[in-house]
Short mmCIF file of C-alpha atoms and ligand atoms in Angstrom, two decimals:
data_model
loop_
_atom_site.label_atom_id
_atom_site.label_comp_id
_atom_site.label_asym_id
_atom_site.label_seq_id
_atom_site.Cartn_x
_atom_site.Cartn_y
_atom_site.Cartn_z
CA UNK A 172 -28.28 80.08 21.15
CA UNK A 173 -27.76 76.73 19.40
CA UNK A 174 -24.90 74.62 20.57
CA UNK A 175 -22.14 73.52 18.33
CA UNK A 176 -20.24 70.44 19.09
CA UNK A 177 -16.37 70.61 18.82
CA UNK A 178 -14.42 67.34 18.90
CA UNK A 179 -11.23 67.83 20.92
CA UNK A 180 -7.91 66.74 19.41
CA UNK A 181 -5.57 66.26 22.33
CA UNK A 182 -2.68 64.27 23.65
CA UNK A 183 -2.99 63.31 27.28
CA UNK A 184 -4.80 66.46 27.98
CA UNK A 185 -2.65 68.75 25.97
CA UNK A 186 -5.09 70.39 23.32
CA UNK A 187 -3.89 70.81 19.75
CA UNK A 188 -4.03 74.20 18.08
CA UNK A 189 -6.57 72.98 15.53
CA UNK A 190 -9.04 72.44 18.14
CA UNK A 191 -8.76 76.05 19.46
CA UNK A 192 -9.17 77.22 15.83
CA UNK A 193 -12.47 75.26 15.77
CA UNK A 194 -13.68 76.76 18.95
CA UNK A 195 -13.21 80.32 17.29
CA UNK A 196 -15.05 79.18 14.26
CA UNK A 197 -17.86 77.51 16.21
CA UNK A 198 -18.52 80.87 17.99
CA UNK A 199 -19.56 82.26 14.74
CA UNK A 200 -22.45 79.79 14.50
CA UNK A 201 -23.31 79.06 18.05
CA UNK A 202 -22.05 78.20 21.54
CA UNK A 203 -19.22 75.77 21.57
CA UNK A 204 -19.61 72.52 23.51
CA UNK A 205 -16.29 70.52 23.48
CA UNK A 206 -16.20 66.71 23.57
CA UNK A 207 -12.88 65.46 24.96
CA UNK A 208 -12.31 61.74 25.24
CA UNK A 209 -9.51 59.56 26.47
CA UNK A 210 -6.76 59.81 28.79
CA UNK A 211 -6.52 63.35 30.18
CA UNK A 212 -9.80 64.39 28.78
CA UNK A 213 -10.72 66.39 31.96
CA UNK A 214 -7.47 68.19 31.91
CA UNK A 215 -8.38 69.87 28.69
CA UNK A 216 -11.19 71.92 30.37
CA UNK A 217 -9.15 74.98 31.45
CA UNK A 218 -7.71 75.76 28.03
CA UNK A 219 -11.06 74.91 26.20
CA UNK A 220 -12.93 77.39 28.66
CA UNK A 221 -10.32 79.97 27.84
CA UNK A 222 -11.13 79.68 24.29
CA UNK A 223 -14.96 79.83 24.47
CA UNK A 224 -16.25 76.38 25.39
CA UNK A 225 -19.32 76.76 27.43
CA UNK A 226 -19.35 73.16 28.32
CA UNK A 227 -16.78 70.34 28.12
CA UNK A 228 -18.25 66.87 27.87
CA UNK A 229 -15.60 64.24 28.94
CA UNK A 230 -15.39 60.57 28.92
CA UNK A 231 -12.32 58.27 29.56
CA UNK A 232 -12.15 54.50 28.92
CA UNK A 233 -9.31 52.18 27.70
CA UNK A 234 -11.15 51.46 24.57
CA UNK A 235 -10.02 55.00 23.17
CA UNK A 236 -6.54 53.96 23.24
CA UNK A 237 -6.76 50.27 22.51
CA UNK A 238 -8.98 50.35 19.38
CA UNK A 239 -9.34 52.53 16.38
CA UNK A 240 -11.77 55.19 15.63
CA UNK A 241 -15.10 53.52 16.41
CA UNK A 242 -15.15 54.17 20.15
CA UNK A 243 -14.70 57.83 19.53
CA UNK A 244 -17.54 57.67 16.86
CA UNK A 245 -19.86 55.98 19.54
CA UNK A 246 -19.03 58.83 22.03
CA UNK A 247 -19.49 61.61 19.52
CA UNK A 248 -22.91 60.10 18.53
CA UNK A 249 -23.87 60.00 22.25
CA UNK A 250 -22.75 63.74 22.25
CA UNK A 251 -25.11 64.59 19.38
CA UNK A 252 -28.05 62.65 20.93
CA UNK A 253 -27.50 64.48 24.25
CA UNK A 254 -27.04 67.96 22.86
CA UNK A 255 -28.98 68.08 19.52
CA UNK A 256 -26.41 70.57 18.24
CA UNK A 257 -26.50 72.90 15.17
CA UNK A 258 -23.36 71.33 13.96
CA UNK A 259 -20.53 69.09 14.68
CA UNK A 260 -17.02 70.41 13.90
CA UNK A 261 -13.95 67.95 13.71
CA UNK A 262 -10.34 68.75 12.90
CA UNK A 263 -9.42 67.77 9.30
CA UNK A 264 -6.74 65.29 10.28
CA UNK A 265 -6.91 61.69 8.70
CA UNK A 266 -8.40 60.41 11.96
CA UNK A 267 -10.87 63.31 12.25
CA UNK A 268 -12.17 62.79 8.71
CA UNK A 269 -12.72 59.08 9.42
CA UNK A 270 -14.50 60.00 12.77
CA UNK A 271 -16.63 62.61 10.88
CA UNK A 272 -17.49 60.33 8.02
CA UNK A 273 -18.55 57.60 10.30
CA UNK A 274 -20.53 59.87 12.41
CA UNK A 275 -22.41 61.48 9.48
CA UNK A 276 -23.50 58.00 8.28
CA UNK A 277 -24.64 56.98 11.72
CA UNK A 278 -26.81 59.96 12.21
CA UNK A 279 -27.96 60.29 8.63
CA UNK A 280 -26.47 63.68 8.07
CA UNK A 281 -24.58 65.36 5.28
CA UNK A 282 -20.81 65.77 5.58
CA UNK A 283 -18.40 68.60 4.40
CA UNK A 284 -14.80 67.82 4.62
CA UNK A 285 -11.63 70.03 4.50
CA UNK A 286 -13.36 73.44 4.99
CA UNK A 287 -11.20 76.37 5.25
CA UNK A 288 -13.79 78.85 6.50
CA UNK A 289 -17.18 78.79 8.22
CA UNK A 290 -19.93 81.25 8.52
CA UNK A 291 -23.42 81.31 9.81
CA UNK A 292 -26.16 81.10 7.27
CA UNK A 293 -30.00 81.41 7.40
CA UNK A 294 -30.44 77.68 6.77
CA UNK A 295 -27.39 76.52 8.67
CA UNK A 296 -23.56 77.06 8.65
CA UNK A 297 -21.90 77.74 5.28
CA UNK A 298 -18.40 76.08 4.60
CA UNK A 299 -15.80 77.32 2.27
CA UNK A 300 -13.71 74.79 0.59
CA UNK A 301 -10.68 75.32 -1.59
CA UNK A 302 -10.67 72.80 -4.64
CA UNK A 303 -9.02 71.96 -7.85
CA UNK A 304 -5.54 72.72 -6.43
CA UNK A 305 -7.01 75.83 -4.77
CA UNK A 306 -8.01 77.13 -8.20
CA UNK A 307 -11.65 77.59 -6.99
CA UNK A 308 -13.29 78.36 -3.68
CA UNK A 309 -16.67 76.82 -3.14
CA UNK A 310 -19.33 77.51 -0.61
CA UNK A 311 -21.76 74.78 0.54
CA UNK A 312 -23.93 73.72 3.50
CA UNK A 313 -25.35 70.60 4.65
CA UNK A 314 -29.10 70.05 3.69
CA UNK A 315 -29.80 66.98 5.71
CA UNK A 316 -29.53 66.22 9.32
CA UNK A 317 -26.97 67.88 11.78
CA UNK A 318 -24.11 69.28 9.63
CA UNK A 319 -20.89 67.40 10.21
CA UNK A 320 -17.94 69.49 9.08
CA UNK A 321 -14.19 68.87 9.15
CA UNK A 322 -12.06 72.04 9.09
CA UNK A 323 -8.28 72.17 7.93
CA UNK A 324 -5.73 73.38 10.40
CA UNK A 325 -4.65 77.07 10.19
CA UNK A 326 -8.11 78.10 8.74
CA UNK A 327 -8.80 80.61 11.52
CA UNK A 328 -6.66 82.55 13.90
CA UNK A 329 -7.08 81.37 17.47
CA UNK A 330 -8.95 83.96 19.58
CA UNK A 331 -9.04 83.45 23.29
CA UNK A 332 -12.15 84.41 25.17
CA UNK A 333 -13.61 83.19 28.59
CA UNK A 334 -16.52 80.97 29.00
CA UNK A 335 -17.78 78.61 31.68
CA UNK A 336 -16.28 75.47 30.41
CA UNK A 337 -18.43 73.48 32.78
CA UNK A 338 -17.22 69.91 32.81
CA UNK A 339 -19.86 67.25 32.51
CA UNK A 340 -19.27 63.46 32.26
CA UNK A 341 -20.71 62.15 28.92
CA UNK A 342 -22.44 58.69 29.28
CA UNK A 343 -21.20 56.46 26.46
CA UNK A 344 -22.28 52.97 25.68
CA UNK A 345 -19.77 51.35 23.23
CA UNK A 346 -21.42 49.55 20.20
CA UNK A 347 -20.41 46.04 19.16
CA UNK A 348 -18.24 47.43 16.43
CA UNK A 349 -16.14 49.58 18.84
CA UNK A 350 -13.67 46.70 19.52
CA UNK A 351 -13.41 45.59 15.91
CA UNK A 352 -9.94 46.90 15.15
CA UNK A 353 -7.42 46.63 17.85
CA UNK A 354 -4.21 48.72 18.09
CA UNK A 355 -1.37 46.11 18.25
CA UNK A 356 1.59 48.46 18.76
CA UNK A 357 2.80 52.05 19.00
CA UNK A 358 6.17 53.48 18.05
CA UNK A 359 6.65 57.08 18.86
CA UNK A 360 7.86 59.15 15.91
CA UNK A 361 11.33 60.44 16.25
CA UNK A 362 10.96 64.00 17.71
CA UNK A 363 12.57 66.77 15.93
CA UNK A 364 11.17 69.42 18.31
CA UNK A 365 9.77 71.06 15.34
CA UNK A 366 6.00 71.73 15.00
CA UNK A 367 3.63 69.16 13.35
CA UNK A 368 3.79 70.04 9.59
CA UNK A 369 0.03 70.23 9.05
CA UNK A 370 -0.38 72.47 12.07
CA UNK A 371 2.59 74.63 11.78
CA UNK A 372 2.14 78.32 11.39
CA UNK A 373 5.36 78.60 9.15
CA UNK A 374 6.66 75.99 6.85
CA UNK A 375 9.93 75.96 5.00
CA UNK A 376 10.22 73.62 2.23
CA UNK A 377 13.09 72.43 0.00
CA UNK A 378 12.93 70.88 -3.43
CA UNK A 379 15.21 69.47 -6.16
CA UNK A 380 17.29 72.76 -6.01
CA UNK A 381 18.51 71.80 -2.68
CA UNK A 382 20.73 69.14 -4.20
CA UNK A 383 21.41 66.62 -1.53
CA UNK A 384 20.24 65.22 1.79
CA UNK A 385 23.16 66.90 3.57
CA UNK A 386 22.14 70.25 2.23
CA UNK A 387 18.65 69.86 3.70
CA UNK A 388 20.41 71.08 6.87
CA UNK A 389 20.13 74.60 5.25
CA UNK A 390 16.43 74.27 5.14
CA UNK A 391 16.24 73.02 8.54
CA UNK A 392 18.37 75.76 9.95
CA UNK A 393 16.12 78.33 8.36
CA UNK A 394 13.08 76.56 9.75
CA UNK A 395 14.54 76.49 13.21
CA UNK A 396 15.37 80.17 13.18
CA UNK A 397 11.55 80.76 12.56
CA UNK A 398 10.21 77.93 14.68
CA UNK A 399 8.82 76.40 11.52
CA UNK A 400 8.21 72.91 10.25
CA UNK A 401 10.16 71.39 7.33
CA UNK A 402 8.45 70.23 4.09
CA UNK A 403 9.80 68.89 0.77
CA UNK A 404 8.70 68.36 -2.74
CA UNK A 405 8.16 65.00 -4.15
CA UNK A 406 11.41 65.29 -6.11
CA UNK A 407 13.58 65.82 -2.96
CA UNK A 408 11.73 63.04 -1.24
CA UNK A 409 11.90 60.57 -4.18
CA UNK A 410 15.70 61.40 -4.24
CA UNK A 411 15.91 60.10 -0.67
CA UNK A 412 16.90 63.57 0.64
CA UNK A 413 14.06 63.97 3.01
CA UNK A 414 11.29 61.53 4.67
CA UNK A 415 8.14 60.86 2.74
CA UNK A 416 6.20 62.01 5.76
CA UNK A 417 7.31 65.50 4.90
CA UNK A 418 6.22 65.56 1.27
CA UNK A 419 3.80 68.37 0.58
CA UNK A 420 1.35 68.23 -2.48
CA UNK A 421 -1.24 66.21 -4.13
CA UNK A 422 0.17 62.99 -3.01
CA UNK A 423 1.70 64.17 0.24
CA UNK A 424 0.41 66.52 2.94
CA UNK A 425 -1.73 69.61 2.64
CA UNK A 426 -0.55 72.60 4.57
CA UNK A 427 -2.03 76.03 4.95
CA UNK A 428 0.35 77.95 7.12
CA UNK A 429 0.43 81.73 7.68
CA UNK A 430 3.92 81.75 5.85
CA UNK A 431 5.23 79.16 3.27
CA UNK A 432 8.77 79.46 2.29
CA UNK A 433 9.77 77.37 -0.95
CA UNK A 434 13.41 77.04 -1.72
CA UNK A 435 14.59 75.26 -4.90
CA UNK A 436 11.05 74.26 -5.77
CA UNK A 437 9.72 74.93 -9.43
CA UNK A 438 5.90 75.13 -8.39
CA UNK A 439 4.41 72.13 -10.33
CA UNK A 440 0.68 71.96 -10.09
CA UNK A 441 0.93 68.71 -7.91
CA UNK A 442 3.11 70.66 -5.42
CA UNK A 443 0.71 73.75 -5.41
CA UNK A 444 -2.12 71.57 -4.52
CA UNK A 445 -0.56 71.01 -1.16
CA UNK A 446 0.38 74.53 -0.24
CA UNK A 447 -1.51 77.09 -2.32
CA UNK A 448 -3.86 78.06 0.38
CA UNK A 449 -0.82 79.36 2.55
CA UNK A 450 -1.44 82.91 3.70
CA UNK A 451 1.91 84.38 2.41
CA UNK A 452 4.09 82.48 0.05
CA UNK A 453 7.92 83.24 -0.38
CA UNK A 454 9.67 81.66 -3.21
CA UNK A 455 13.51 81.25 -3.62
CA UNK A 456 14.55 80.05 -7.10
CA UNK A 457 17.45 80.82 -9.39
CA UNK A 458 15.10 80.60 -12.49
CA UNK A 459 13.06 83.71 -12.82
CA UNK A 460 10.63 81.93 -15.03
CA UNK A 461 9.95 79.20 -12.41
CA UNK A 462 6.05 78.74 -12.01
CA UNK A 463 6.31 79.03 -8.15
CA UNK A 464 6.72 82.93 -8.73
CA UNK A 465 3.30 83.10 -10.27
CA UNK A 466 1.63 82.30 -6.97
CA UNK A 467 4.38 83.72 -4.74
CA UNK A 468 3.73 87.00 -2.73
CA UNK A 469 7.34 87.53 -2.50
CA UNK A 470 10.01 86.07 -4.81
CA UNK A 471 13.75 86.00 -4.58
CA UNK A 472 15.54 85.20 -7.76
CA UNK A 473 18.87 83.83 -6.68
CA UNK A 474 20.92 80.74 -5.60
CA UNK A 475 19.41 79.27 -2.47
CA UNK A 476 22.89 78.52 -1.12
CA UNK A 477 23.46 82.23 -1.00
CA UNK A 478 19.85 83.34 -0.03
CA UNK A 479 18.93 80.81 2.56
CA UNK A 480 21.96 81.30 4.86
CA UNK A 481 21.77 85.03 4.36
CA UNK A 482 18.04 84.87 5.34
CA UNK A 483 18.79 82.73 8.37
CA UNK A 484 21.55 85.09 9.53
CA UNK A 485 19.11 88.22 9.30
CA UNK A 486 16.23 86.30 11.11
CA UNK A 487 18.70 85.57 14.01
CA UNK A 488 19.96 89.10 14.17
CA UNK A 489 16.51 90.59 14.19
CA UNK A 490 15.36 88.09 16.87
CA UNK A 491 18.41 89.11 19.01
P1 FAD B 53 11.98 70.53 -10.06
O1 FAD B 53 10.72 70.72 -10.88
O2 FAD B 53 13.08 69.95 -10.63
O3 FAD B 53 12.49 72.08 -9.63
C1 FAD B 53 13.61 72.30 -8.92
C2 FAD B 53 13.65 73.99 -8.97
O4 FAD B 53 14.83 74.39 -8.19
C3 FAD B 53 13.90 74.64 -10.29
O5 FAD B 53 12.81 75.62 -10.48
C4 FAD B 53 15.15 75.20 -10.34
O6 FAD B 53 15.25 76.47 -11.02
C5 FAD B 53 15.29 75.41 -8.82
N1 FAD B 53 16.74 75.38 -8.36
C6 FAD B 53 17.85 74.50 -8.82
N2 FAD B 53 18.89 74.83 -8.12
C7 FAD B 53 18.68 76.04 -7.44
C8 FAD B 53 19.46 76.71 -6.61
N3 FAD B 53 20.90 76.39 -6.24
N4 FAD B 53 18.91 77.72 -5.95
C9 FAD B 53 17.71 78.19 -6.18
N5 FAD B 53 16.89 77.35 -6.99
C10 FAD B 53 17.38 76.33 -7.62
N6 FAD B 53 5.36 66.91 -6.47
C11 FAD B 53 5.21 67.31 -5.15
O7 FAD B 53 5.99 68.19 -4.71
N7 FAD B 53 4.32 66.83 -4.38
C12 FAD B 53 3.37 66.01 -4.69
O8 FAD B 53 2.56 65.59 -3.81
C13 FAD B 53 3.40 65.54 -6.07
N8 FAD B 53 2.51 64.61 -6.50
C14 FAD B 53 2.55 64.17 -7.74
C15 FAD B 53 1.58 63.22 -8.15
C16 FAD B 53 1.51 62.84 -9.57
C17 FAD B 53 0.40 61.94 -9.96
C18 FAD B 53 2.57 63.35 -10.45
C19 FAD B 53 2.59 62.92 -11.93
C20 FAD B 53 3.48 64.24 -9.96
C21 FAD B 53 3.54 64.70 -8.66
N9 FAD B 53 4.51 65.46 -8.09
C22 FAD B 53 4.45 66.02 -6.92
C23 FAD B 53 5.76 65.88 -8.96
C24 FAD B 53 5.63 67.15 -9.61
O9 FAD B 53 4.99 67.10 -10.77
C25 FAD B 53 6.98 67.74 -9.70
O10 FAD B 53 7.86 66.80 -10.59
C26 FAD B 53 7.82 67.98 -8.51
O11 FAD B 53 6.95 68.87 -7.65
C27 FAD B 53 9.08 68.86 -8.76
O12 FAD B 53 9.79 68.90 -7.55
P2 FAD B 53 10.82 70.24 -7.48
O13 FAD B 53 10.05 71.48 -7.70
O14 FAD B 53 11.53 70.08 -6.27
O15 FAD B 53 11.84 69.92 -8.69
#
């Protein structure tokens, strides 16, 4: 069976969920071979094996932390040359997309970004993308070279399965360009204990209807009762009620969680562009004519200041 390279997104050996999703998708088109780089790379092997990686290629060097993406591209290129895979899968983060694009250029391959599904095809893997603010789905395949495909988080449910996960050292010779862009400083983001927005299985978002920065506490309390991430519309962010990093939409982040709860958000096309592929959408809005109800699976017409606390209370009661 053909091997499929999966680029491992991890922090000091802790593998991100988006990588486990990639392993699930990779199994549809071949045997997953994971590529883990940097500090803690070898520590990823156990969890990768538990999710179907037949092999884990590892390499650690200070360059991965000290310079931007090129060392990782060098390593992935070395893995492609060593394995001759049927495809290379990379998580669709900002960094992942840059790595994938540079790799595709290096190896003379076609690239598909932001896939939301993947299936085996007679002439290579077929990727589904959700385009034009999720108004259309397209299917495409790479016609030249080894397909390089980035896949959005939450595109597949993680499925555990046991595989060998044999660890092998990947020989990597860094190119001249590897040290071209140095990281000069790092400031850890203030931790909220909440999941990362683009990876969260549940997102609770607030819009202009929330009315103030202080009242975003209501949205946060609901989110915390569900173990969810907090999002915001651009109107809420522009008003200074929530950080720009939490903006969802065309000019913000794209999320695709299992559950998206929108409170006090009208559902403008630019907001939809960032959340329309969510599995289940719940809208809370006091205006029954709000466009968000056109795409919501469940809608509550009501004042969020009544509905959100009542919902939070019920969730807490049911969770015990
Ligand atoms: P509004 O449209 O003002 O809606 C507020 C809603 O809250 C209303 O439906 C109202 O009925 C409801 N409401 C009010 N009070 C309550 C209450 N007490 N209880 C329940 N409901 C209540 N927007 C984004 O979100 N993300 C983007 O990335 C983005 N990018 C953009 C890019 C461009 C180029 C442009 C032109 C616009 C962009 N926008 C974006 C802005 C977008 O067009 C909308 O203006 C914005 O999404 C509106 O935010 P909102 O739904 O919170 O506010």
